PDB file of C-alpha atoms in Angstrom:
ATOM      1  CA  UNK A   1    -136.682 -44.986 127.527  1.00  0.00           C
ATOM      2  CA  UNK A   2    -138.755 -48.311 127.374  1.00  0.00           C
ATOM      3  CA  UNK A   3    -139.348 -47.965 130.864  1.00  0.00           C
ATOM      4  CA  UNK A   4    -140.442 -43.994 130.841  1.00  0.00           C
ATOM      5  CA  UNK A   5    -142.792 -44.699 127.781  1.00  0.00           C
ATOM      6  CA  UNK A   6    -145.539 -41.994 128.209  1.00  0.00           C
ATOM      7  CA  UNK A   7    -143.061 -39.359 128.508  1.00  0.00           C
ATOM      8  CA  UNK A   8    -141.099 -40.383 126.110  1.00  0.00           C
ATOM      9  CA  UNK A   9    -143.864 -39.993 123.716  1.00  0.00           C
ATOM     10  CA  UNK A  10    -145.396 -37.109 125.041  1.00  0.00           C
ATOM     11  CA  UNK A  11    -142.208 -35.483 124.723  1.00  0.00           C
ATOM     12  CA  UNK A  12    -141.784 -36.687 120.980  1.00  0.00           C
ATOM     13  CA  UNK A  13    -145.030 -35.344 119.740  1.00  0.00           C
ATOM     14  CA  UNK A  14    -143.754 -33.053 117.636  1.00  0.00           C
ATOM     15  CA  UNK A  15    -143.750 -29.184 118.707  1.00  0.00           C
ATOM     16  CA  UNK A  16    -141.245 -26.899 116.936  1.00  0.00           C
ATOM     17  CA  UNK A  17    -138.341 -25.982 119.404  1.00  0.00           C
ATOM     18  CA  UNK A  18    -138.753 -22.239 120.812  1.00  0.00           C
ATOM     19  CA  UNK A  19    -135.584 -20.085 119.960  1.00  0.00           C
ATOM     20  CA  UNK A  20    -135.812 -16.350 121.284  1.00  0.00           C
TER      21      UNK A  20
ATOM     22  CA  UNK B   1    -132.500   3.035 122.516  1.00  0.00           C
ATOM     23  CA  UNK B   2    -132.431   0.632 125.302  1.00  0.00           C
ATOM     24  CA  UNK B   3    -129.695  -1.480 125.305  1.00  0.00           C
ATOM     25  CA  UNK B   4    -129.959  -3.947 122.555  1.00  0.00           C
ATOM     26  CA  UNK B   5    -128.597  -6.637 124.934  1.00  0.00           C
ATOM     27  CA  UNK B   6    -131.801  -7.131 127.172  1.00  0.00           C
ATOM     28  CA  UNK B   7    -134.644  -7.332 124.488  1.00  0.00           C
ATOM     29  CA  UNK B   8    -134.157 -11.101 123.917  1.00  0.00           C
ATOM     30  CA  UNK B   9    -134.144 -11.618 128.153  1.00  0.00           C
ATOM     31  CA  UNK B  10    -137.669  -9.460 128.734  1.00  0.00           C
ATOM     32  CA  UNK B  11    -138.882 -11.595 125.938  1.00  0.00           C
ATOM     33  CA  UNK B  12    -138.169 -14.420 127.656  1.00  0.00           C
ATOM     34  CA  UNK B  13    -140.394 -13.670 130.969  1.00  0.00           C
ATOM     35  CA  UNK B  14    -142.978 -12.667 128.255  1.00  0.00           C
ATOM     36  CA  UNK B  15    -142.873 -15.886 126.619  1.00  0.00           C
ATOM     37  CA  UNK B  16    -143.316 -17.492 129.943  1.00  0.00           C
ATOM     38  CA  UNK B  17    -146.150 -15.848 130.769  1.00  0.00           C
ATOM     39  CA  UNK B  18    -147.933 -16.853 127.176  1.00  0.00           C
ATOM     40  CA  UNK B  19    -147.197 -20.455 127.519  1.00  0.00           C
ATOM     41  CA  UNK B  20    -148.774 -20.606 131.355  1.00  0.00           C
ATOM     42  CA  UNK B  21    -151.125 -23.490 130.951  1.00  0.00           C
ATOM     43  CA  UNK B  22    -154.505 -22.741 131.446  1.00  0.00           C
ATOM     44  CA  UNK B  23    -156.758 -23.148 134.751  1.00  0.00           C
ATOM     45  CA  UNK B  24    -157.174 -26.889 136.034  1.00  0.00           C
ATOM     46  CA  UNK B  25    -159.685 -28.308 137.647  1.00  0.00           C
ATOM     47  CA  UNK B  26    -160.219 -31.626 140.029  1.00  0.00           C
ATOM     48  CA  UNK B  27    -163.415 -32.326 139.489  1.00  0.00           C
ATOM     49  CA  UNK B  28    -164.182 -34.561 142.162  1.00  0.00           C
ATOM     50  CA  UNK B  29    -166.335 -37.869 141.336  1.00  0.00           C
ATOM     51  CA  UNK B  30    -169.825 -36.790 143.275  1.00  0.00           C
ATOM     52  CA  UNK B  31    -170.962 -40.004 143.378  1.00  0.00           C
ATOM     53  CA  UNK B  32    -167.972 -40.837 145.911  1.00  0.00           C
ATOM     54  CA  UNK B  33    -168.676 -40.718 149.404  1.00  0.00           C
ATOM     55  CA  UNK B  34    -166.237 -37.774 151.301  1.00  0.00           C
ATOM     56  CA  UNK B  35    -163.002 -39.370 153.020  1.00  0.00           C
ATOM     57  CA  UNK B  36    -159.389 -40.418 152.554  1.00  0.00           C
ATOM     58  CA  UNK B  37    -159.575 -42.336 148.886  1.00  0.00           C
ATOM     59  CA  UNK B  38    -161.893 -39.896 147.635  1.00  0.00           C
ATOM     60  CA  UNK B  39    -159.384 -37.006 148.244  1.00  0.00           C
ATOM     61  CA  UNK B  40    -156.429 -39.242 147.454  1.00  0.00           C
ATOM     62  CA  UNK B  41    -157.750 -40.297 143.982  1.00  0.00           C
ATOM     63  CA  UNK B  42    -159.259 -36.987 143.218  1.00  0.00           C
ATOM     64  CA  UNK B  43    -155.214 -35.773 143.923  1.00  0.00           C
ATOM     65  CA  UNK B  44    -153.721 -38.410 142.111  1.00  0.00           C
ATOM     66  CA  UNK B  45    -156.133 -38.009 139.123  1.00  0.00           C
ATOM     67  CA  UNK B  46    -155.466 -34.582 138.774  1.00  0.00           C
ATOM     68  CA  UNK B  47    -151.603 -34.860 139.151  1.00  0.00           C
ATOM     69  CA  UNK B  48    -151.645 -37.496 136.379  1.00  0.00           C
ATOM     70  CA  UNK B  49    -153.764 -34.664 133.985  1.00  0.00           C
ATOM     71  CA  UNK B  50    -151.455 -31.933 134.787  1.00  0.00           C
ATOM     72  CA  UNK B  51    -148.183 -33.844 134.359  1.00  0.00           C
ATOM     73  CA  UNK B  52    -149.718 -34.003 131.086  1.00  0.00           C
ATOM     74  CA  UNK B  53    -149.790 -30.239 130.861  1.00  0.00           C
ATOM     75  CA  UNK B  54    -145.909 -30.076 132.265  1.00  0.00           C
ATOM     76  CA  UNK B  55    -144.679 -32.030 129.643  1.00  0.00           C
ATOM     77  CA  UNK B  56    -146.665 -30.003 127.039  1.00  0.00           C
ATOM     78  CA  UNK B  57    -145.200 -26.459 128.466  1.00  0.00           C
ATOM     79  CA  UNK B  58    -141.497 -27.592 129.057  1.00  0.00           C
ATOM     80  CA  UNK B  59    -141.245 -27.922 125.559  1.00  0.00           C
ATOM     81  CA  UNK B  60    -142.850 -24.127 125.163  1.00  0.00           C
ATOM     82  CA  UNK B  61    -139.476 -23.230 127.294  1.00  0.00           C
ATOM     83  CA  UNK B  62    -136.887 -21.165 124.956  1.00  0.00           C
ATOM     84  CA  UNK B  63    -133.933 -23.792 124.524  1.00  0.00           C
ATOM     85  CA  UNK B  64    -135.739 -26.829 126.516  1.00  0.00           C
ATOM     86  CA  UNK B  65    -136.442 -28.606 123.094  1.00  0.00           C
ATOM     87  CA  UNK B  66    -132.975 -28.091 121.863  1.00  0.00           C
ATOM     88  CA  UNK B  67    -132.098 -30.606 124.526  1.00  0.00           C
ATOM     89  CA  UNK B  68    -131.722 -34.459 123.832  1.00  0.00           C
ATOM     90  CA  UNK B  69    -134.882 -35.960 124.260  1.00  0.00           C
ATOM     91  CA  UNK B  70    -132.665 -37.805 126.819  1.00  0.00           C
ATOM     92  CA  UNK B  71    -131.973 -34.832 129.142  1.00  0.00           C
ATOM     93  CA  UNK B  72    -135.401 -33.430 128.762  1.00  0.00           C
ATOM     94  CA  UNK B  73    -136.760 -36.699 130.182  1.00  0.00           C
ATOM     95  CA  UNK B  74    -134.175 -36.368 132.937  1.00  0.00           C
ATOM     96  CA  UNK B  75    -135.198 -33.165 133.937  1.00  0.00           C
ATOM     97  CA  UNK B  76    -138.247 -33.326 133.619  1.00  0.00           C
ATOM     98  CA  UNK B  77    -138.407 -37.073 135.706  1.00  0.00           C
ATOM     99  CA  UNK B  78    -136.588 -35.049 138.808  1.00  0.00           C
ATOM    100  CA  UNK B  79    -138.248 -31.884 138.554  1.00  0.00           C
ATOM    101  CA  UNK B  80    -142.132 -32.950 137.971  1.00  0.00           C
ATOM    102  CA  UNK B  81    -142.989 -32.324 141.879  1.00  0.00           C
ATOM    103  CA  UNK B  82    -141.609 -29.214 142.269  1.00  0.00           C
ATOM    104  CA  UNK B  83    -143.538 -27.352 139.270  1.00  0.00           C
ATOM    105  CA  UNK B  84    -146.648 -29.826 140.859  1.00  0.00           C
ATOM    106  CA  UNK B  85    -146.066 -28.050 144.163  1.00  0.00           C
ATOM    107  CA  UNK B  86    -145.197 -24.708 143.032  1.00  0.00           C
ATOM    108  CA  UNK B  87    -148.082 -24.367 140.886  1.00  0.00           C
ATOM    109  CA  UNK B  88    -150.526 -25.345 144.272  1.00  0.00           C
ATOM    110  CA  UNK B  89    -148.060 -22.382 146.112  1.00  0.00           C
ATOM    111  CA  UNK B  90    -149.016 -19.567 143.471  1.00  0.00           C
ATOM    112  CA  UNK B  91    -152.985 -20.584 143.350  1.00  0.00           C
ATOM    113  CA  UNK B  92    -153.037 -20.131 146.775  1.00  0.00           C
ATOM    114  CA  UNK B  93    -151.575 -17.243 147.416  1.00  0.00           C
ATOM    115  CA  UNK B  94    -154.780 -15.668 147.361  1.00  0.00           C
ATOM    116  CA  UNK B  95    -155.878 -17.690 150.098  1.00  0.00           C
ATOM    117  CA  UNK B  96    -155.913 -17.640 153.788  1.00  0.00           C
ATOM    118  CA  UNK B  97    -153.881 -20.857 154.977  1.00  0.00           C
ATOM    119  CA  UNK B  98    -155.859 -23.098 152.116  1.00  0.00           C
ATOM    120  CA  UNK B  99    -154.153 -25.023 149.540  1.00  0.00           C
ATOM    121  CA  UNK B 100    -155.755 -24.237 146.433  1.00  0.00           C
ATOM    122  CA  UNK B 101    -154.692 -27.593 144.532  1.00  0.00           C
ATOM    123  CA  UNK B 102    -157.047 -26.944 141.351  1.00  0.00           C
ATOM    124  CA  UNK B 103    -159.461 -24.338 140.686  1.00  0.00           C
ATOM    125  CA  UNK B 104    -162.426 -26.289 142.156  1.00  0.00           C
ATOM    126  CA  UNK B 105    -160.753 -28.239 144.951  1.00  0.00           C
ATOM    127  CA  UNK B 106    -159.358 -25.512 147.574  1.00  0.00           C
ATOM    128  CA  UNK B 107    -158.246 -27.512 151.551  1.00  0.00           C
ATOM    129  CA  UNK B 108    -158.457 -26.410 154.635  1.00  0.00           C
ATOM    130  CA  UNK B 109    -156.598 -27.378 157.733  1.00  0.00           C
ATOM    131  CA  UNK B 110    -159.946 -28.950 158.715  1.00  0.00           C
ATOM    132  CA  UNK B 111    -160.809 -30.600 155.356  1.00  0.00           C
ATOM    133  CA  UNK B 112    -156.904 -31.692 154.744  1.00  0.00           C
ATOM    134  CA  UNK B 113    -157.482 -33.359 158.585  1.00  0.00           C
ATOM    135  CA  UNK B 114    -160.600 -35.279 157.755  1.00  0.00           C
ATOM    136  CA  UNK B 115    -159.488 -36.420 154.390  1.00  0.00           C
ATOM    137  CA  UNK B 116    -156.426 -37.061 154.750  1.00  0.00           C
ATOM    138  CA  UNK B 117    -153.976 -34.967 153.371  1.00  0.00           C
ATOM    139  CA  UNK B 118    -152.662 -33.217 156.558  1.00  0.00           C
ATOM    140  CA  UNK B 119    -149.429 -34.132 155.989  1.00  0.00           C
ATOM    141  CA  UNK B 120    -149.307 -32.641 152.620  1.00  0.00           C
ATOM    142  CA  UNK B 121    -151.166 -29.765 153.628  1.00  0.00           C
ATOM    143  CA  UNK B 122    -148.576 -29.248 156.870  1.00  0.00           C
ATOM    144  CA  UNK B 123    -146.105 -29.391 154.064  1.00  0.00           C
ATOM    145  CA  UNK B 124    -146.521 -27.501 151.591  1.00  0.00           C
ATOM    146  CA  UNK B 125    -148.059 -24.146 153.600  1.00  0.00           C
ATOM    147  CA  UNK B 126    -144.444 -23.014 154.894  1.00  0.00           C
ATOM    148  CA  UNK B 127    -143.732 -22.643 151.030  1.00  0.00           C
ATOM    149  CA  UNK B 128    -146.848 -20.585 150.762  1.00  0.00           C
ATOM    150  CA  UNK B 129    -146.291 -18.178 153.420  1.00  0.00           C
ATOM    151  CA  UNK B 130    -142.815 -17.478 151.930  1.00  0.00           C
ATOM    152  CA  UNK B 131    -144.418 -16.760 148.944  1.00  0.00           C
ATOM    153  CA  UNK B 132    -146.689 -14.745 150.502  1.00  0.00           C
ATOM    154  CA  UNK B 133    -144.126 -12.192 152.278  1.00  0.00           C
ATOM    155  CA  UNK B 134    -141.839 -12.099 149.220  1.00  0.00           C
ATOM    156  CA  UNK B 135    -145.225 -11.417 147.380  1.00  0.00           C
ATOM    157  CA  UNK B 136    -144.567 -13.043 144.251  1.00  0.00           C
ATOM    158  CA  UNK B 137    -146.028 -11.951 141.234  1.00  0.00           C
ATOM    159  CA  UNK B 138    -146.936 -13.671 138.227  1.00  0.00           C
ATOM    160  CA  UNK B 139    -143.879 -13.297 135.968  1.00  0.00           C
ATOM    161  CA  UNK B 140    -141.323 -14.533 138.566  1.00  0.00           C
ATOM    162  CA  UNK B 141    -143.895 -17.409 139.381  1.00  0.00           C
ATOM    163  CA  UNK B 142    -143.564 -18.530 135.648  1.00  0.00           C
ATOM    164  CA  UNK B 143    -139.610 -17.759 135.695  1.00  0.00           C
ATOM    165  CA  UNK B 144    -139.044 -19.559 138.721  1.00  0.00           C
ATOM    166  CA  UNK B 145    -141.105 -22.691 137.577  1.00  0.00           C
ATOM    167  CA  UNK B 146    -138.668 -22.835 134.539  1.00  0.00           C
ATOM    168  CA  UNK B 147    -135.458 -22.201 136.608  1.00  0.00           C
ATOM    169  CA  UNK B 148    -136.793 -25.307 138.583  1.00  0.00           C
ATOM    170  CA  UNK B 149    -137.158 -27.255 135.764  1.00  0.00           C
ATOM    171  CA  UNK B 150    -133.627 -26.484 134.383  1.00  0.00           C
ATOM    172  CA  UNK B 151    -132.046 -26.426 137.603  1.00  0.00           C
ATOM    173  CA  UNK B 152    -133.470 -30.335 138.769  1.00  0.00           C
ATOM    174  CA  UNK B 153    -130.055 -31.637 139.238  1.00  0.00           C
ATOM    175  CA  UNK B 154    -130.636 -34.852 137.295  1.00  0.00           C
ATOM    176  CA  UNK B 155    -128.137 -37.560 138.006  1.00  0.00           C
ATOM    177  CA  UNK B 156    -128.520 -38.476 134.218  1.00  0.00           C
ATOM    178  CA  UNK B 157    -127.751 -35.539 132.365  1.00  0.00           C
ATOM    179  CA  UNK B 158    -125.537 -35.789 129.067  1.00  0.00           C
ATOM    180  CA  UNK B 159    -124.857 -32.749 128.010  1.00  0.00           C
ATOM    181  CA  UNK B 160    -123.788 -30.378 131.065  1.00  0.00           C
ATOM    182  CA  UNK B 161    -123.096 -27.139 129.199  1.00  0.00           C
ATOM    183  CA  UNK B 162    -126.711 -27.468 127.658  1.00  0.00           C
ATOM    184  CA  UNK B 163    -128.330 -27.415 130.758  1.00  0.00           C
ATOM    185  CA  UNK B 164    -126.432 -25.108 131.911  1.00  0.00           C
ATOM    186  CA  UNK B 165    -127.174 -22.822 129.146  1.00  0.00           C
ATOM    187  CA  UNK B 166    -130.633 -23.043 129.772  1.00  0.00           C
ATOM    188  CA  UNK B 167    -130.012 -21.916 133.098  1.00  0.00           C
ATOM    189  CA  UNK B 168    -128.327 -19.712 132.561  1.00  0.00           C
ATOM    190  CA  UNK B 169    -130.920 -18.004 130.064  1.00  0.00           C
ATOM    191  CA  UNK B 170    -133.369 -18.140 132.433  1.00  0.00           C
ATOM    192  CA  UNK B 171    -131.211 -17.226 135.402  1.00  0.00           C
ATOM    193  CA  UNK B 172    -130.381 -13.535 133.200  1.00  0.00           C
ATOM    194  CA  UNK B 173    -133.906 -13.631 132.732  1.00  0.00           C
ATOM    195  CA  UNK B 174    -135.497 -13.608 136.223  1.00  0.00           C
ATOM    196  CA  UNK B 175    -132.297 -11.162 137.059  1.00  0.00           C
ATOM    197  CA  UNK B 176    -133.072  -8.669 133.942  1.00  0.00           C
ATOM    198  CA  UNK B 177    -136.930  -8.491 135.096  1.00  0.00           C
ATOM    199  CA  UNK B 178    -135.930  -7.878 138.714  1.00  0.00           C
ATOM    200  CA  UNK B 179    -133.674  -4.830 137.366  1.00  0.00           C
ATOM    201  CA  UNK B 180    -136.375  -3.573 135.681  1.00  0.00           C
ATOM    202  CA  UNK B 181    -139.613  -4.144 137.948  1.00  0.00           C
ATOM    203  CA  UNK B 182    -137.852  -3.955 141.144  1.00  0.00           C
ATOM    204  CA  UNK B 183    -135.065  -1.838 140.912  1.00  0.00           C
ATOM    205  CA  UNK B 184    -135.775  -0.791 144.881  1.00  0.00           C
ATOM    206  CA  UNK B 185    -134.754  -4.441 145.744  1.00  0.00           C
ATOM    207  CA  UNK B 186    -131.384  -5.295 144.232  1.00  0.00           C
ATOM    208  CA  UNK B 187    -131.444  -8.758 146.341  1.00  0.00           C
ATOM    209  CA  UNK B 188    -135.142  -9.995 145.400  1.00  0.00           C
ATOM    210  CA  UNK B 189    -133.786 -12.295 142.308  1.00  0.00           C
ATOM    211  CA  UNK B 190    -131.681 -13.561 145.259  1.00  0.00           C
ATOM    212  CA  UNK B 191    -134.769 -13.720 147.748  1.00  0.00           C
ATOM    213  CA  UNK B 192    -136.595 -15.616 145.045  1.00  0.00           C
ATOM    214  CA  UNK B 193    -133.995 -18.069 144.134  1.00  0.00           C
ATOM    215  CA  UNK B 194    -133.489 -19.049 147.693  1.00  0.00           C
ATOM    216  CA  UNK B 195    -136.912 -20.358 148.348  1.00  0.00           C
ATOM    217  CA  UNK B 196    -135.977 -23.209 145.729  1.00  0.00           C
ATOM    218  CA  UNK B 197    -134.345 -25.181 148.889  1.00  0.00           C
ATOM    219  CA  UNK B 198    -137.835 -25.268 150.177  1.00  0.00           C
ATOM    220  CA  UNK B 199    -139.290 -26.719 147.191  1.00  0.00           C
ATOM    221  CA  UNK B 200    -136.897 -29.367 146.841  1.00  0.00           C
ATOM    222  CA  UNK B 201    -137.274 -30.542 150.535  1.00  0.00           C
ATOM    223  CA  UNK B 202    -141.715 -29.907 149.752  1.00  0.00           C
ATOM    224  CA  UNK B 203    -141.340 -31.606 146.722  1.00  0.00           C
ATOM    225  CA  UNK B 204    -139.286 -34.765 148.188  1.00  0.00           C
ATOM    226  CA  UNK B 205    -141.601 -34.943 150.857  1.00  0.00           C
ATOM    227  CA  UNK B 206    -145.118 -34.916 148.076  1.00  0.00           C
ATOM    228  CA  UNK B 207    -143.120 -37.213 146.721  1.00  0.00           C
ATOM    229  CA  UNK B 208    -142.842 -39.179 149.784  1.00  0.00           C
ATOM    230  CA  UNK B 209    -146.285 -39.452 150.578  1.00  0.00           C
ATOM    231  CA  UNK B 210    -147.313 -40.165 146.986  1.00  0.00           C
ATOM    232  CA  UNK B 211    -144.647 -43.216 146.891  1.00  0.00           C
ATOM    233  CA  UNK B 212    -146.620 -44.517 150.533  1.00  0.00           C
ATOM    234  CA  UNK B 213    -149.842 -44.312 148.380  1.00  0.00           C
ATOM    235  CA  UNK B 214    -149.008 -46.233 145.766  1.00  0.00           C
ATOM    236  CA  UNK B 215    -147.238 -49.014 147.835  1.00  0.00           C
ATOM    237  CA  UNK B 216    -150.793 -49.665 149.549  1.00  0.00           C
ATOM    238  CA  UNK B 217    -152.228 -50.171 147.015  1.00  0.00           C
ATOM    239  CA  UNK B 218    -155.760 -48.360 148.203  1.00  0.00           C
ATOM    240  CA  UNK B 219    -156.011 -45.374 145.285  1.00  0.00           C
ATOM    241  CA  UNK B 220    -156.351 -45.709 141.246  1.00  0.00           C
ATOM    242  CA  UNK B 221    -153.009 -44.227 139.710  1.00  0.00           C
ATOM    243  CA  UNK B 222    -153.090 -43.657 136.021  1.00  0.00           C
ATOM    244  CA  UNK B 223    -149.886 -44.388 134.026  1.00  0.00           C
ATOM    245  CA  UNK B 224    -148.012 -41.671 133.671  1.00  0.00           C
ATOM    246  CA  UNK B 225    -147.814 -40.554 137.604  1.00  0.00           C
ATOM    247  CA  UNK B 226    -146.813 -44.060 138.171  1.00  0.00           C
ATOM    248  CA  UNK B 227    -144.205 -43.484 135.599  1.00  0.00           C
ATOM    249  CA  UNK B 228    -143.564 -40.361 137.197  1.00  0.00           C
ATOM    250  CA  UNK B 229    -143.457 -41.839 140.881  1.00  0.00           C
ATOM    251  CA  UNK B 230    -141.419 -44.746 139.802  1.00  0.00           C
ATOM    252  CA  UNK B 231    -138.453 -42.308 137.876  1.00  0.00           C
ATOM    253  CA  UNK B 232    -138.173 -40.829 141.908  1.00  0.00           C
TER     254      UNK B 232
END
């Protein structure tokens, strides 16, 4: 994860998961 | 009463078709003379801004967020060139043997020779004209981008059955919108999945040439499609 750091945060901004 | 069964599925495809980012443009720097690392950059910058994008609409995917952030990275790290490339396939559809790579930055055979990108170009158009002749419509462009996505066949993946959930979902999805839009074609959900061995073997070559761009060292990358190239 320390070496994929941009998408690892981009990913963790927060968004609430979709559920249909 | 329809069946109560297929409501969720439609609303999937729906979904889909809500979350589609919106247009993107290249927005080449005019005070660069034409040629190679004018192109290349202009490419590279605007791969960089719509991985951006990607990352923001896989999580807009019904299930993808349930994931581990783990797997999500995975997939997404195998998967990134394929949506790239598919998303250049459905803007040019329109076209006449041009790759439409943003909104404002449509190629040529002529302009892809002089600047560079014929390989790419040479590439990628075989994808196009399949697209073309299966004629594929909006909803199946956004179903298939997702089935890409969950169907990346990550090396890294912890949780199997979670993935495969999630393609499954979508799988039922793409199938349950064929049934309804094109009953007269039983096979097209078939038709449509099998152009995703082209995409791989289009997306390993972008990949390819993007990875022989970076190692000489000619073109600005930003950080993330370095990221992105180095997880390939």
């Amino acid at each position: 994860k320390e070496k994929h750091k941009i998408l690892h945060q981009l990913l963790q901004n927060s968004t609430s998961p979709v559920d249909l | 009463i329809p069946p109560p069964a297929k409501k969720p599925l439609t609303k999937i495809v729906s979904h889909l078709l809500v979350v589609e980012p919106e247009k993107i443009y290249a927005m080449p720097d005019p005070s660069v003379p034409d040629g190679d690392i004018k192109a290349l950059t202009t490419l590279c910058d605007l791969a960089d801004r719509e991985l951006v994008v990607i990352i923001g609409w896989a999580k807009h995917i019904p299930g993808f967020s349930s994931l581990s952030l783990g797997d999500q990275m995975s997939l997404l790290q195998s998967a990134w060139m394929e949506i790239l490339v598919l998303s250049i396939v459905f803007r040019s559809l329109a076209c006449d043997e041009e790759l439409v790579y943003a909104e404002d930055y449509a190629v040529d055979e002529e302009r892809a020779r002089s600047s560079g990108l014929l390989d790419l170009h040479v590439a990628i158009l075989p994808l196009v004209r399949r697209f073309k002749k299966l004629r594929v419509d909006k909803e199946e462009f956004v179903t298939l981008k997702a089935i890409a996505l969950a169907n990346s066949d990550s090396m890294h993946i912890e949780n199997l059955e979670a993935v495969q959930r999630l393609q499954d979902s979508l799988h039922e999805a793409l199938q349950d919108f064929e049934g309804c839009q094109h009953p007269e074609d039983p096979r097209r959900a078939g038709k449509l999945l099998m152009t995703l061995p082209l995409l791989r073997q289009t997306a390993t070559k972008a990949v390819q040439h993007f990875y022989s761009v970076k190692m000489q060292g000619k073109v600005p990358m930003h950080k993330l499609f370095l990221e992105m190239l180095e997880a390939k």
